[in-house]
PDB file of C-alpha atoms in Angstrom:
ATOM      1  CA  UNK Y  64       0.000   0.000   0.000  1.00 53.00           C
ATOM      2  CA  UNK Y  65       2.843   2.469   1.159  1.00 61.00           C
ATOM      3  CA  UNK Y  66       4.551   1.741  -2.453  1.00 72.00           C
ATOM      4  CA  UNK Y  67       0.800   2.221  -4.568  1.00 70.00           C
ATOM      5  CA  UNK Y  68       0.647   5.636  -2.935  1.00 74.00           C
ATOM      6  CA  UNK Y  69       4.042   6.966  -3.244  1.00 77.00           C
ATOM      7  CA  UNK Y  70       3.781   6.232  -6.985  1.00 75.00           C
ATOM      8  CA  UNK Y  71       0.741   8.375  -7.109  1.00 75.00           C
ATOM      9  CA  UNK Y  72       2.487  11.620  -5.406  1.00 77.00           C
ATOM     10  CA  UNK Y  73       5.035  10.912  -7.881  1.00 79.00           C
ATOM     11  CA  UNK Y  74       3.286  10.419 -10.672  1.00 78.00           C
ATOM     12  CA  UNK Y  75       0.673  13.429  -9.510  1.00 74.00           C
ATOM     13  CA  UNK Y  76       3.793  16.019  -8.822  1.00 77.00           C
ATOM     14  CA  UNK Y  77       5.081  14.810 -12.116  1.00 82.00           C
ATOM     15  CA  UNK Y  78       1.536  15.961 -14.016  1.00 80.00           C
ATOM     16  CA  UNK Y  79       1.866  19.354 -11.765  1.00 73.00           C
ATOM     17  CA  UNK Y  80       5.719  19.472 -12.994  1.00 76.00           C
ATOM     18  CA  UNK Y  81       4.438  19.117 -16.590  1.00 76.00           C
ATOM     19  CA  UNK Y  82       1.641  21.541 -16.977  1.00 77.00           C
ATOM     20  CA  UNK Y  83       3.570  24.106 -15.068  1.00 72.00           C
ATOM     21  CA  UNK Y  84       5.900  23.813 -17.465  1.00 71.00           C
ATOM     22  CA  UNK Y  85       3.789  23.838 -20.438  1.00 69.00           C
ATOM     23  CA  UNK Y  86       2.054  26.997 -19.143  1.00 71.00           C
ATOM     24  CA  UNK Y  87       5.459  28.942 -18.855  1.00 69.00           C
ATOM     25  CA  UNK Y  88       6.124  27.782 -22.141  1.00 63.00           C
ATOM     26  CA  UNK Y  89       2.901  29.186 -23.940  1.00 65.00           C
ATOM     27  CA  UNK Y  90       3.631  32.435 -21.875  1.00 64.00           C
ATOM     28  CA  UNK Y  91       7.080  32.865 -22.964  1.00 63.00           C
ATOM     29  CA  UNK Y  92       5.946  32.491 -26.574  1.00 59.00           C
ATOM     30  CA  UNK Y  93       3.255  34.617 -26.151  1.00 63.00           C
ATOM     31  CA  UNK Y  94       5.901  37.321 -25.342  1.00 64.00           C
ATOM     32  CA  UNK Y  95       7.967  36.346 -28.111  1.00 61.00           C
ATOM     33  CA  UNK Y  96       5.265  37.029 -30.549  1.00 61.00           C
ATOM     34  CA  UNK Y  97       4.189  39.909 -28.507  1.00 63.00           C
ATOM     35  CA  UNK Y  98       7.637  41.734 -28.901  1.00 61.00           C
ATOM     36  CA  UNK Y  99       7.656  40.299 -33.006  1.00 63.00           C
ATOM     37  CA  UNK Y 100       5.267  42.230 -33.730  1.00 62.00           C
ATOM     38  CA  UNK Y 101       6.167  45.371 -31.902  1.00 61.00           C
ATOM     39  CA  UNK Y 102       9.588  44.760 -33.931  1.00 60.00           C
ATOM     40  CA  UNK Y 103       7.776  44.674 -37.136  1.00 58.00           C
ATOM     41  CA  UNK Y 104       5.508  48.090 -36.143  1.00 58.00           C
ATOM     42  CA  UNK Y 105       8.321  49.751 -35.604  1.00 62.00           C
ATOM     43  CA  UNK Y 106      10.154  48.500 -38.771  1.00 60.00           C
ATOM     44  CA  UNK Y 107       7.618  49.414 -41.620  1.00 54.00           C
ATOM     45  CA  UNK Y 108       7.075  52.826 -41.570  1.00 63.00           C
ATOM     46  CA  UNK Y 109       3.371  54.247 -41.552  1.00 73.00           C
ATOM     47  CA  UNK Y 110       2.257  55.541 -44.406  1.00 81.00           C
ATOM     48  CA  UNK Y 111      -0.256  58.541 -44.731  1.00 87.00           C
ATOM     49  CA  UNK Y 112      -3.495  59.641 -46.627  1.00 92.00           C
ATOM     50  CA  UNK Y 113      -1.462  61.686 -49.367  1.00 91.00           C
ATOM     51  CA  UNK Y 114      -4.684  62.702 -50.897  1.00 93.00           C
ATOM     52  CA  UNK Y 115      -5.899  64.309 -47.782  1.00 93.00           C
ATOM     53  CA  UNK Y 116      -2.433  65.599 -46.903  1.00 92.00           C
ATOM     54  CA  UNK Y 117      -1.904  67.180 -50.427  1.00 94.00           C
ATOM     55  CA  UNK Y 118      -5.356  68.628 -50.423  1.00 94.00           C
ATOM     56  CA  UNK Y 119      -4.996  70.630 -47.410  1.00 93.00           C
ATOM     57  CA  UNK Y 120      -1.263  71.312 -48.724  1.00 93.00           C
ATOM     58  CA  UNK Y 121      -2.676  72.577 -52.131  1.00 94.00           C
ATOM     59  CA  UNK Y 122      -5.946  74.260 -50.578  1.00 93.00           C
ATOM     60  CA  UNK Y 123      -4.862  78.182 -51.553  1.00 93.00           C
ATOM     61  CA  UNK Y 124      -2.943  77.061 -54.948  1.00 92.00           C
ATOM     62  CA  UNK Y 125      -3.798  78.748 -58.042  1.00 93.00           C
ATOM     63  CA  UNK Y 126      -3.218  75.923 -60.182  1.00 94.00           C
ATOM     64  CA  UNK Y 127      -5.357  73.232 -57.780  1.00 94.00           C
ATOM     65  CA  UNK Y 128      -5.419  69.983 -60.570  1.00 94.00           C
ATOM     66  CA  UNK Y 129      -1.634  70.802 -60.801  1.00 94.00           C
ATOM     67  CA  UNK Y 130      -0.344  71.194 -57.438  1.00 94.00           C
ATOM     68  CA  UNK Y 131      -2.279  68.027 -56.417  1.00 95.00           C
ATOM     69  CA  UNK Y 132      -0.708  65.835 -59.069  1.00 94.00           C
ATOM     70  CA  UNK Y 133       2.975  67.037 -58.010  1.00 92.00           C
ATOM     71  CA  UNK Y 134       1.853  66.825 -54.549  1.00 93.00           C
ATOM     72  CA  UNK Y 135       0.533  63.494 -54.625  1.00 93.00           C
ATOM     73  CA  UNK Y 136       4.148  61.862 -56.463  1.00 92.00           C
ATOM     74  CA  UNK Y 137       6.053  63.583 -53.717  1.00 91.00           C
ATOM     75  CA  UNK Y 138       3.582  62.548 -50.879  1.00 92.00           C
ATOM     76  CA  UNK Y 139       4.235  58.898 -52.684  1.00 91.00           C
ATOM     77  CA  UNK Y 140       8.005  59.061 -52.838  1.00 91.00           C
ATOM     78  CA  UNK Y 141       8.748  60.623 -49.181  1.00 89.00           C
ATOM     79  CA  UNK Y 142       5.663  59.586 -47.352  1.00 91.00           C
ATOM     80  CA  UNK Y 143       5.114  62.854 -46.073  1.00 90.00           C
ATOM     81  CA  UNK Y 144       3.896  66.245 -47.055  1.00 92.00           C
ATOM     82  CA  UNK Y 145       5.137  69.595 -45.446  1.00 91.00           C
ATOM     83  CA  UNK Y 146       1.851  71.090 -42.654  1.00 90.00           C
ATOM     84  CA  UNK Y 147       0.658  74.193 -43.811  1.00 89.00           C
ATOM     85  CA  UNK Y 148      -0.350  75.275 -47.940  1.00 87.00           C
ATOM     86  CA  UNK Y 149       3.136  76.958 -48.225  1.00 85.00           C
ATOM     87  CA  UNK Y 150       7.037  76.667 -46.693  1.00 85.00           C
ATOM     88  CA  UNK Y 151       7.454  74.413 -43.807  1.00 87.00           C
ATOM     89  CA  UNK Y 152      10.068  72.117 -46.205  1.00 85.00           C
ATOM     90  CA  UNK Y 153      12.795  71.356 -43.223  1.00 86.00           C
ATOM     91  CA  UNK Y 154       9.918  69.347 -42.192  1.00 89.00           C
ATOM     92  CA  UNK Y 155      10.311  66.753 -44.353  1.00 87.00           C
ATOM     93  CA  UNK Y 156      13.435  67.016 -46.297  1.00 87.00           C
ATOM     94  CA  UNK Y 157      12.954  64.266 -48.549  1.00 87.00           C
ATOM     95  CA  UNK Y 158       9.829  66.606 -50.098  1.00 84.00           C
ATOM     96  CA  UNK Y 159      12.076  69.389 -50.670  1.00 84.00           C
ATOM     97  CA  UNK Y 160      14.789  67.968 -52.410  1.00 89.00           C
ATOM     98  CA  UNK Y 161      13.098  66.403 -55.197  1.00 89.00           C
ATOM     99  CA  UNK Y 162      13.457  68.378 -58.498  1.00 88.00           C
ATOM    100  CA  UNK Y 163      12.329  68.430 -61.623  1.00 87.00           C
ATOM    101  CA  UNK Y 164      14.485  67.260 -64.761  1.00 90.00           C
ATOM    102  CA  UNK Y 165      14.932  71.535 -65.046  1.00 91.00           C
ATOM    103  CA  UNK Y 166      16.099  71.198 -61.229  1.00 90.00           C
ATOM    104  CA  UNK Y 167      13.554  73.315 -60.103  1.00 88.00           C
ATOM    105  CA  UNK Y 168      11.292  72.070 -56.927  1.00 86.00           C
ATOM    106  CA  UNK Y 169       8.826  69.350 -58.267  1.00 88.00           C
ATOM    107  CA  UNK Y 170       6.891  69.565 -54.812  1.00 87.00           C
ATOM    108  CA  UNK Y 171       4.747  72.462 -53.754  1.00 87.00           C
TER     109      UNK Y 171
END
């Protein structure tokens, strides 16, 4: 009898053993996926609404149809368009340095 039941505290401590470790398992790869993705958020840039942005941007411009178009193939080659309708280019410096094949600014 003394044997019977000291197998079952074994074998019961050894199921307790087990699951313990199976739950600190799932945890740690619940982490691990956890801090993949914050890896990948941080990776991949976010990208904006360029026809919003460029619409406020070209809100004032003389030449609307115009300014939107070179607006919108800056927006989509630096992801981001300067705040304000006018200036404000040392705000995103990829935006200002794109030129046109005369080298004057492409972007308004």
């Amino acid at each position: 009898m003394a044997s019977a039941s000291r197998l079952f505290v074994i074998y019961f401590v050894t199921i307790l053993v087990v699951q313990s470790y199976v739950q600190i398992a799932e945890i740690g790869a619940s982490t691990a996926v956890a801090l993949q993705e914050s890896e990948i958020n941080r990776r991949v840039p976010k990208t904006i609404d360029c026809n919003a942005a460029c619409e406020r941007r070209c809100a004032k411009a003389s030449r609307h149809k115009m300014c939107l178009r070179a607006c919108g193939t800056c927006c989509a080659r630096c992801n981001c368009v300067p705040p304000g309708t006018s200036g404000n280019e040392d705000t995103c410096p990829c935006y200002a340095t794109i030129t046109t094949h005369g080298q004057r600014h492409k972007c308004p």
